[in-house]
Amino acid sequence: KNEVEQSPQNLTAQEGEFITINCSYSVGISALHWLQQHPGGGIVSLFMLSSGKKKHGRLIATINIQEKHSSLHITASHPRDSAVYICAQPQGGSEKLVFGKGTKLTVNP
Amino acid sequence: KAGVTQTPRYLIKTRGQQVTLSCSPISGHRSVSWYQQTPGQGLQFLFEYFSETQRNKGNFPGRFSGRQFSNSRSEMNVSTLELGDSALYLCASSLALGSYNEQFFGPGTRLTVL
């Protein structure tokens, strides 16, 4: 059974802090997705990665295939980063994603 | 380029009724997936369509069905609604099948069953 675990479930930070959200999965992967969901429901795809590291602005995603672990980092966090961050792993060769429970991030000014 | 659109955005139904939700993918995208999001279960996969064919189905009862049209637009239907079907229903489109394709999500349809 493919399981995706995220930690922490909730995270509160002060503006400017460095944030790390972790994602562990149980089976080998072809790609892992990081998604952002703002209040109201809309989901935005942040990263899709299968190895190494990707960076977009203040966001950095890393993955360690051997340890079956990925991290999402936010540098110089800002209140607008407040959202739920979800990691997801596709099953097999399809788009069938298995999702973590999400990490609710609150960044206070 | 327009994003993924879903209609309607909000829907209120009563138990026993049926509902049809619509999803229009990004132009050129041929794969559409549907997801259900509830506070208790989080995000769960419902179906995946590519070239008008259902390629995969999640662990949901037969009351949940869907289809995809030749223009890649997709609909999902839920019959004999139950209170537990209240959820945010999201669709996502991608260029093709396969784990390396980025998915683009629509805004969702929030269904409330009374």
PDB file of C-alpha atoms in Angstrom:
ATOM      1  CA  LYS A   1       0.000   0.000   0.000  1.00  0.00           C
ATOM      2  CA  ASN A   2       1.323   3.408  -0.969  1.00  0.00           C
ATOM      3  CA  GLU A   3       1.318   5.822   1.946  1.00  0.00           C
ATOM      4  CA  VAL A   4       2.377   9.436   2.041  1.00  0.00           C
ATOM      5  CA  GLU A   5       3.075  10.970   5.451  1.00  0.00           C
ATOM      6  CA  GLN A   6       3.612  14.645   6.146  1.00  0.00           C
ATOM      7  CA  SER A   7       4.967  16.487   9.157  1.00  0.00           C
ATOM      8  CA  PRO A   8       4.236  18.652  10.941  1.00  0.00           C
ATOM      9  CA  GLN A   9       0.437  18.833  10.644  1.00  0.00           C
ATOM     10  CA  ASN A  10       0.398  22.444  11.782  1.00  0.00           C
ATOM     11  CA  LEU A  11       3.155  25.022  11.744  1.00  0.00           C
ATOM     12  CA  THR A  12       3.137  28.599  13.006  1.00  0.00           C
ATOM     13  CA  ALA A  13       6.015  30.911  12.181  1.00  0.00           C
ATOM     14  CA  GLN A  14       6.952  34.546  12.421  1.00  0.00           C
ATOM     15  CA  GLU A  15       7.520  36.514   9.260  1.00  0.00           C
ATOM     16  CA  GLY A  16      11.051  36.071   8.000  1.00  0.00           C
ATOM     17  CA  GLU A  17      11.601  32.610   9.483  1.00  0.00           C
ATOM     18  CA  PHE A  18      12.913  29.642   7.495  1.00  0.00           C
ATOM     19  CA  ILE A  19      10.241  26.946   7.106  1.00  0.00           C
ATOM     20  CA  THR A  20      10.674  23.216   6.496  1.00  0.00           C
ATOM     21  CA  ILE A  21       7.844  20.787   5.743  1.00  0.00           C
ATOM     22  CA  ASN A  22       8.601  17.084   5.442  1.00  0.00           C
ATOM     23  CA  CYS A  23       7.071  14.304   3.355  1.00  0.00           C
ATOM     24  CA  SER A  24       7.842  10.583   3.574  1.00  0.00           C
ATOM     25  CA  TYR A  25       6.514   7.906   1.261  1.00  0.00           C
ATOM     26  CA  SER A  26       6.485   4.147   1.380  1.00  0.00           C
ATOM     27  CA  VAL A  27       7.109   2.986  -2.179  1.00  0.00           C
ATOM     28  CA  GLY A  28       9.540   3.891  -4.917  1.00  0.00           C
ATOM     29  CA  ILE A  29       8.431   6.845  -6.995  1.00  0.00           C
ATOM     30  CA  SER A  30       8.708   8.329 -10.441  1.00  0.00           C
ATOM     31  CA  ALA A  31       7.824  11.836  -9.311  1.00  0.00           C
ATOM     32  CA  LEU A  32       6.630  13.640  -6.208  1.00  0.00           C
ATOM     33  CA  HIS A  33       4.384  16.692  -6.263  1.00  0.00           C
ATOM     34  CA  TRP A  34       4.203  19.598  -3.847  1.00  0.00           C
ATOM     35  CA  LEU A  35       0.926  21.510  -3.897  1.00  0.00           C
ATOM     36  CA  GLN A  36      -0.295  24.671  -2.190  1.00  0.00           C
ATOM     37  CA  GLN A  37      -3.899  25.200  -1.174  1.00  0.00           C
ATOM     38  CA  HIS A  38      -5.103  28.594  -0.015  1.00  0.00           C
ATOM     39  CA  PRO A  39      -8.271  29.194   2.003  1.00  0.00           C
ATOM     40  CA  GLY A  40     -11.146  28.943  -0.439  1.00  0.00           C
ATOM     41  CA  GLY A  41      -9.834  25.731  -1.912  1.00  0.00           C
ATOM     42  CA  GLY A  42      -7.793  26.536  -5.013  1.00  0.00           C
ATOM     43  CA  ILE A  43      -4.783  24.265  -5.446  1.00  0.00           C
ATOM     44  CA  VAL A  44      -1.595  25.333  -7.162  1.00  0.00           C
ATOM     45  CA  SER A  45       1.138  22.956  -8.223  1.00  0.00           C
ATOM     46  CA  LEU A  46       4.441  24.200  -6.770  1.00  0.00           C
ATOM     47  CA  PHE A  47       6.906  21.523  -7.791  1.00  0.00           C
ATOM     48  CA  MET A  48       7.153  18.153  -9.404  1.00  0.00           C
ATOM     49  CA  LEU A  49      10.476  16.429  -8.846  1.00  0.00           C
ATOM     50  CA  SER A  50      11.976  13.000  -9.191  1.00  0.00           C
ATOM     51  CA  SER A  51      15.509  13.702  -8.019  1.00  0.00           C
ATOM     52  CA  GLY A  52      17.716  16.339  -6.450  1.00  0.00           C
ATOM     53  CA  LYS A  53      16.449  19.821  -5.828  1.00  0.00           C
ATOM     54  CA  LYS A  54      14.295  22.487  -7.438  1.00  0.00           C
ATOM     55  CA  LYS A  55      14.021  26.175  -6.591  1.00  0.00           C
ATOM     56  CA  HIS A  56      11.406  28.755  -7.457  1.00  0.00           C
ATOM     57  CA  GLY A  57      11.743  32.131  -5.806  1.00  0.00           C
ATOM     58  CA  ARG A  58      11.768  31.592  -2.043  1.00  0.00           C
ATOM     59  CA  LEU A  59      10.602  28.003  -2.345  1.00  0.00           C
ATOM     60  CA  ILE A  60      12.983  25.041  -2.498  1.00  0.00           C
ATOM     61  CA  ALA A  61      12.029  21.384  -2.812  1.00  0.00           C
ATOM     62  CA  THR A  62      14.442  18.518  -2.273  1.00  0.00           C
ATOM     63  CA  ILE A  63      14.067  14.780  -2.556  1.00  0.00           C
ATOM     64  CA  ASN A  64      16.146  11.842  -1.332  1.00  0.00           C
ATOM     65  CA  ILE A  65      15.148   8.762  -3.290  1.00  0.00           C
ATOM     66  CA  GLN A  66      17.114   6.329  -1.111  1.00  0.00           C
ATOM     67  CA  GLU A  67      15.509   7.582   2.088  1.00  0.00           C
ATOM     68  CA  LYS A  68      12.065   8.021   0.439  1.00  0.00           C
ATOM     69  CA  HIS A  69      11.844  11.550   1.800  1.00  0.00           C
ATOM     70  CA  SER A  70      11.181  15.013   0.420  1.00  0.00           C
ATOM     71  CA  SER A  71      11.267  18.444   2.010  1.00  0.00           C
ATOM     72  CA  LEU A  72       9.748  21.773   1.077  1.00  0.00           C
ATOM     73  CA  HIS A  73      11.600  24.824   2.349  1.00  0.00           C
ATOM     74  CA  ILE A  74      10.409  28.414   2.412  1.00  0.00           C
ATOM     75  CA  THR A  75      13.034  31.080   2.963  1.00  0.00           C
ATOM     76  CA  ALA A  76      12.167  34.497   4.423  1.00  0.00           C
ATOM     77  CA  SER A  77       8.568  33.440   5.059  1.00  0.00           C
ATOM     78  CA  HIS A  78       5.787  35.975   4.569  1.00  0.00           C
ATOM     79  CA  PRO A  79       2.150  36.061   5.745  1.00  0.00           C
ATOM     80  CA  ARG A  80       1.040  35.433   2.153  1.00  0.00           C
ATOM     81  CA  ASP A  81       2.750  32.021   2.408  1.00  0.00           C
ATOM     82  CA  SER A  82       0.023  30.997   4.860  1.00  0.00           C
ATOM     83  CA  ALA A  83      -1.673  28.031   3.248  1.00  0.00           C
ATOM     84  CA  VAL A  84      -1.926  24.255   3.395  1.00  0.00           C
ATOM     85  CA  TYR A  85       0.992  22.493   1.735  1.00  0.00           C
ATOM     86  CA  ILE A  86       0.350  19.007   0.407  1.00  0.00           C
ATOM     87  CA  CYS A  87       2.724  16.441  -1.006  1.00  0.00           C
ATOM     88  CA  ALA A  88       1.428  13.823  -3.404  1.00  0.00           C
ATOM     89  CA  GLN A  89       2.852  10.803  -5.149  1.00  0.00           C
ATOM     90  CA  PRO A  90       1.514   9.365  -8.406  1.00  0.00           C
ATOM     91  CA  GLN A  91       0.785   5.663  -8.410  1.00  0.00           C
ATOM     92  CA  GLY A  92       2.336   3.700 -11.194  1.00  0.00           C
ATOM     93  CA  GLY A  93       2.279   5.273 -14.608  1.00  0.00           C
ATOM     94  CA  SER A  94      -1.003   7.096 -14.189  1.00  0.00           C
ATOM     95  CA  GLU A  95      -2.037  10.434 -12.769  1.00  0.00           C
ATOM     96  CA  LYS A  96      -3.643   8.723  -9.778  1.00  0.00           C
ATOM     97  CA  LEU A  97      -2.197  10.781  -6.960  1.00  0.00           C
ATOM     98  CA  VAL A  98      -1.980   9.647  -3.350  1.00  0.00           C
ATOM     99  CA  PHE A  99      -1.943  12.652  -1.044  1.00  0.00           C
ATOM    100  CA  GLY A 100      -0.490  13.449   2.330  1.00  0.00           C
ATOM    101  CA  LYS A 101      -2.833  14.962   4.918  1.00  0.00           C
ATOM    102  CA  GLY A 102      -1.281  18.386   4.420  1.00  0.00           C
ATOM    103  CA  THR A 103       0.624  20.847   6.589  1.00  0.00           C
ATOM    104  CA  LYS A 104      -1.222  23.987   7.605  1.00  0.00           C
ATOM    105  CA  LEU A 105       1.258  26.860   7.706  1.00  0.00           C
ATOM    106  CA  THR A 106       0.441  30.153   9.382  1.00  0.00           C
ATOM    107  CA  VAL A 107       2.955  32.975   9.088  1.00  0.00           C
ATOM    108  CA  ASN A 108       2.341  35.850  11.468  1.00  0.00           C
ATOM    109  CA  PRO A 109       3.508  39.398  10.689  1.00  0.00           C
TER     110      PRO A 109
ATOM    111  CA  LYS B   1      -4.228  30.626 -21.818  1.00  0.00           C
ATOM    112  CA  ALA B   2      -7.314  30.026 -19.716  1.00  0.00           C
ATOM    113  CA  GLY B   3      -6.965  27.768 -16.692  1.00  0.00           C
ATOM    114  CA  VAL B   4      -9.063  24.803 -15.684  1.00  0.00           C
ATOM    115  CA  THR B   5     -12.665  25.782 -15.133  1.00  0.00           C
ATOM    116  CA  GLN B   6     -15.278  23.980 -13.104  1.00  0.00           C
ATOM    117  CA  THR B   7     -18.996  24.554 -12.971  1.00  0.00           C
ATOM    118  CA  PRO B   8     -20.915  25.132 -10.901  1.00  0.00           C
ATOM    119  CA  ARG B   9     -18.734  26.524  -8.112  1.00  0.00           C
ATOM    120  CA  TYR B  10     -21.273  25.861  -5.394  1.00  0.00           C
ATOM    121  CA  LEU B  11     -24.146  23.424  -5.231  1.00  0.00           C
ATOM    122  CA  ILE B  12     -26.689  22.496  -2.593  1.00  0.00           C
ATOM    123  CA  LYS B  13     -28.639  19.261  -2.971  1.00  0.00           C
ATOM    124  CA  THR B  14     -30.723  17.031  -0.760  1.00  0.00           C
ATOM    125  CA  ARG B  15     -30.215  13.369   0.026  1.00  0.00           C
ATOM    126  CA  GLY B  16     -31.318  11.041  -2.737  1.00  0.00           C
ATOM    127  CA  GLN B  17     -30.844  13.562  -5.526  1.00  0.00           C
ATOM    128  CA  GLN B  18     -28.215  13.297  -8.200  1.00  0.00           C
ATOM    129  CA  VAL B  19     -25.684  15.861  -9.347  1.00  0.00           C
ATOM    130  CA  THR B  20     -23.505  16.484 -12.398  1.00  0.00           C
ATOM    131  CA  LEU B  21     -20.298  18.493 -12.180  1.00  0.00           C
ATOM    132  CA  SER B  22     -18.388  19.804 -15.160  1.00  0.00           C
ATOM    133  CA  CYS B  23     -14.692  20.387 -15.803  1.00  0.00           C
ATOM    134  CA  SER B  24     -13.092  22.106 -18.786  1.00  0.00           C
ATOM    135  CA  PRO B  25      -9.344  21.438 -18.997  1.00  0.00           C
ATOM    136  CA  ILE B  26      -6.670  23.770 -20.238  1.00  0.00           C
ATOM    137  CA  SER B  27      -6.682  23.906 -24.024  1.00  0.00           C
ATOM    138  CA  GLY B  28      -4.507  21.111 -25.390  1.00  0.00           C
ATOM    139  CA  HIS B  29      -4.627  19.033 -22.210  1.00  0.00           C
ATOM    140  CA  ARG B  30      -6.006  15.559 -22.796  1.00  0.00           C
ATOM    141  CA  SER B  31      -5.915  14.091 -19.311  1.00  0.00           C
ATOM    142  CA  VAL B  32      -8.474  14.981 -16.651  1.00  0.00           C
ATOM    143  CA  SER B  33      -8.499  13.656 -13.096  1.00  0.00           C
ATOM    144  CA  TRP B  34     -11.132  14.153 -10.429  1.00  0.00           C
ATOM    145  CA  TYR B  35     -10.568  14.348  -6.675  1.00  0.00           C
ATOM    146  CA  GLN B  36     -12.763  14.590  -3.591  1.00  0.00           C
ATOM    147  CA  GLN B  37     -11.621  16.606  -0.597  1.00  0.00           C
ATOM    148  CA  THR B  38     -13.261  16.304   2.830  1.00  0.00           C
ATOM    149  CA  PRO B  39     -12.037  17.463   6.242  1.00  0.00           C
ATOM    150  CA  GLY B  40     -11.882  13.878   7.474  1.00  0.00           C
ATOM    151  CA  GLN B  41     -10.310  12.045   4.549  1.00  0.00           C
ATOM    152  CA  GLY B  42      -8.374  14.831   2.881  1.00  0.00           C
ATOM    153  CA  LEU B  43      -7.828  14.588  -0.858  1.00  0.00           C
ATOM    154  CA  GLN B  44      -8.786  11.321  -2.518  1.00  0.00           C
ATOM    155  CA  PHE B  45      -8.556  10.234  -6.124  1.00  0.00           C
ATOM    156  CA  LEU B  46     -11.850   9.570  -7.926  1.00  0.00           C
ATOM    157  CA  PHE B  47     -11.177   8.995 -11.633  1.00  0.00           C
ATOM    158  CA  GLU B  48      -8.721   9.635 -14.398  1.00  0.00           C
ATOM    159  CA  TYR B  49      -9.685  10.120 -18.040  1.00  0.00           C
ATOM    160  CA  PHE B  50      -7.569  10.277 -21.138  1.00  0.00           C
ATOM    161  CA  SER B  51      -8.830  10.328 -24.722  1.00  0.00           C
ATOM    162  CA  GLU B  52     -12.431   9.727 -23.602  1.00  0.00           C
ATOM    163  CA  THR B  53     -11.454   6.556 -21.714  1.00  0.00           C
ATOM    164  CA  GLN B  54     -11.422   6.027 -17.988  1.00  0.00           C
ATOM    165  CA  ARG B  55      -7.877   4.917 -17.214  1.00  0.00           C
ATOM    166  CA  ASN B  56      -8.140   4.552 -13.475  1.00  0.00           C
ATOM    167  CA  LYS B  57     -10.741   4.668 -10.737  1.00  0.00           C
ATOM    168  CA  GLY B  58     -10.390   5.271  -7.039  1.00  0.00           C
ATOM    169  CA  ASN B  59     -12.035   3.396  -4.221  1.00  0.00           C
ATOM    170  CA  PHE B  60     -15.492   4.946  -4.440  1.00  0.00           C
ATOM    171  CA  PRO B  61     -18.913   3.308  -4.818  1.00  0.00           C
ATOM    172  CA  GLY B  62     -20.622   2.925  -8.161  1.00  0.00           C
ATOM    173  CA  ARG B  63     -22.785   5.968  -7.419  1.00  0.00           C
ATOM    174  CA  PHE B  64     -19.794   7.987  -8.576  1.00  0.00           C
ATOM    175  CA  SER B  65     -19.322   7.959 -12.338  1.00  0.00           C
ATOM    176  CA  GLY B  66     -17.811  10.134 -14.976  1.00  0.00           C
ATOM    177  CA  ARG B  67     -17.057  10.587 -18.629  1.00  0.00           C
ATOM    178  CA  GLN B  68     -14.872  12.565 -20.963  1.00  0.00           C
ATOM    179  CA  PHE B  69     -15.907  14.089 -24.257  1.00  0.00           C
ATOM    180  CA  SER B  70     -13.985  14.377 -27.510  1.00  0.00           C
ATOM    181  CA  ASN B  71     -12.988  17.968 -26.647  1.00  0.00           C
ATOM    182  CA  SER B  72     -11.460  16.644 -23.376  1.00  0.00           C
ATOM    183  CA  ARG B  73     -14.144  18.260 -21.220  1.00  0.00           C
ATOM    184  CA  SER B  74     -15.217  15.965 -18.449  1.00  0.00           C
ATOM    185  CA  GLU B  75     -18.243  15.475 -16.264  1.00  0.00           C
ATOM    186  CA  MET B  76     -18.729  13.534 -13.091  1.00  0.00           C
ATOM    187  CA  ASN B  77     -22.043  12.376 -11.739  1.00  0.00           C
ATOM    188  CA  VAL B  78     -23.049  11.330  -8.267  1.00  0.00           C
ATOM    189  CA  SER B  79     -26.382   9.554  -7.924  1.00  0.00           C
ATOM    190  CA  THR B  80     -28.466   8.959  -4.807  1.00  0.00           C
ATOM    191  CA  LEU B  81     -26.596  11.586  -2.842  1.00  0.00           C
ATOM    192  CA  GLU B  82     -25.673  10.919   0.779  1.00  0.00           C
ATOM    193  CA  LEU B  83     -24.747  13.404   3.490  1.00  0.00           C
ATOM    194  CA  GLY B  84     -21.181  12.106   3.363  1.00  0.00           C
ATOM    195  CA  ASP B  85     -20.852  13.211  -0.260  1.00  0.00           C
ATOM    196  CA  SER B  86     -20.611  16.813   0.907  1.00  0.00           C
ATOM    197  CA  ALA B  87     -17.143  17.817  -0.188  1.00  0.00           C
ATOM    198  CA  LEU B  88     -15.010  19.945  -2.438  1.00  0.00           C
ATOM    199  CA  TYR B  89     -14.695  18.241  -5.816  1.00  0.00           C
ATOM    200  CA  LEU B  90     -11.587  19.184  -7.748  1.00  0.00           C
ATOM    201  CA  CYS B  91     -10.561  18.367 -11.243  1.00  0.00           C
ATOM    202  CA  ALA B  92      -7.069  18.667 -12.654  1.00  0.00           C
ATOM    203  CA  SER B  93      -5.803  18.533 -16.201  1.00  0.00           C
ATOM    204  CA  SER B  94      -2.447  17.636 -17.664  1.00  0.00           C
ATOM    205  CA  LEU B  95      -0.998  17.275 -21.121  1.00  0.00           C
ATOM    206  CA  ALA B  96      -0.874  13.495 -21.025  1.00  0.00           C
ATOM    207  CA  LEU B  97      -0.885  10.468 -18.791  1.00  0.00           C
ATOM    208  CA  GLY B  98       2.170   9.607 -16.774  1.00  0.00           C
ATOM    209  CA  SER B  99       3.755  10.573 -13.520  1.00  0.00           C
ATOM    210  CA  TYR B 100       5.967  13.280 -14.996  1.00  0.00           C
ATOM    211  CA  ASN B 101       3.141  15.529 -16.082  1.00  0.00           C
ATOM    212  CA  GLU B 102       2.336  18.552 -13.972  1.00  0.00           C
ATOM    213  CA  GLN B 103      -1.298  18.757 -12.970  1.00  0.00           C
ATOM    214  CA  PHE B 104      -3.237  21.998 -13.128  1.00  0.00           C
ATOM    215  CA  PHE B 105      -6.160  22.222 -10.743  1.00  0.00           C
ATOM    216  CA  GLY B 106      -9.482  23.941 -11.165  1.00  0.00           C
ATOM    217  CA  PRO B 107     -11.086  26.024  -8.396  1.00  0.00           C
ATOM    218  CA  GLY B 108     -13.365  23.185  -7.362  1.00  0.00           C
ATOM    219  CA  THR B 109     -17.087  22.667  -6.893  1.00  0.00           C
ATOM    220  CA  ARG B 110     -18.266  22.772  -3.304  1.00  0.00           C
ATOM    221  CA  LEU B 111     -21.167  20.355  -2.916  1.00  0.00           C
ATOM    222  CA  THR B 112     -23.370  20.462   0.154  1.00  0.00           C
ATOM    223  CA  VAL B 113     -25.853  17.646   0.690  1.00  0.00           C
ATOM    224  CA  LEU B 114     -28.665  18.397   3.142  1.00  0.00           C
TER     225      LEU B 114
END
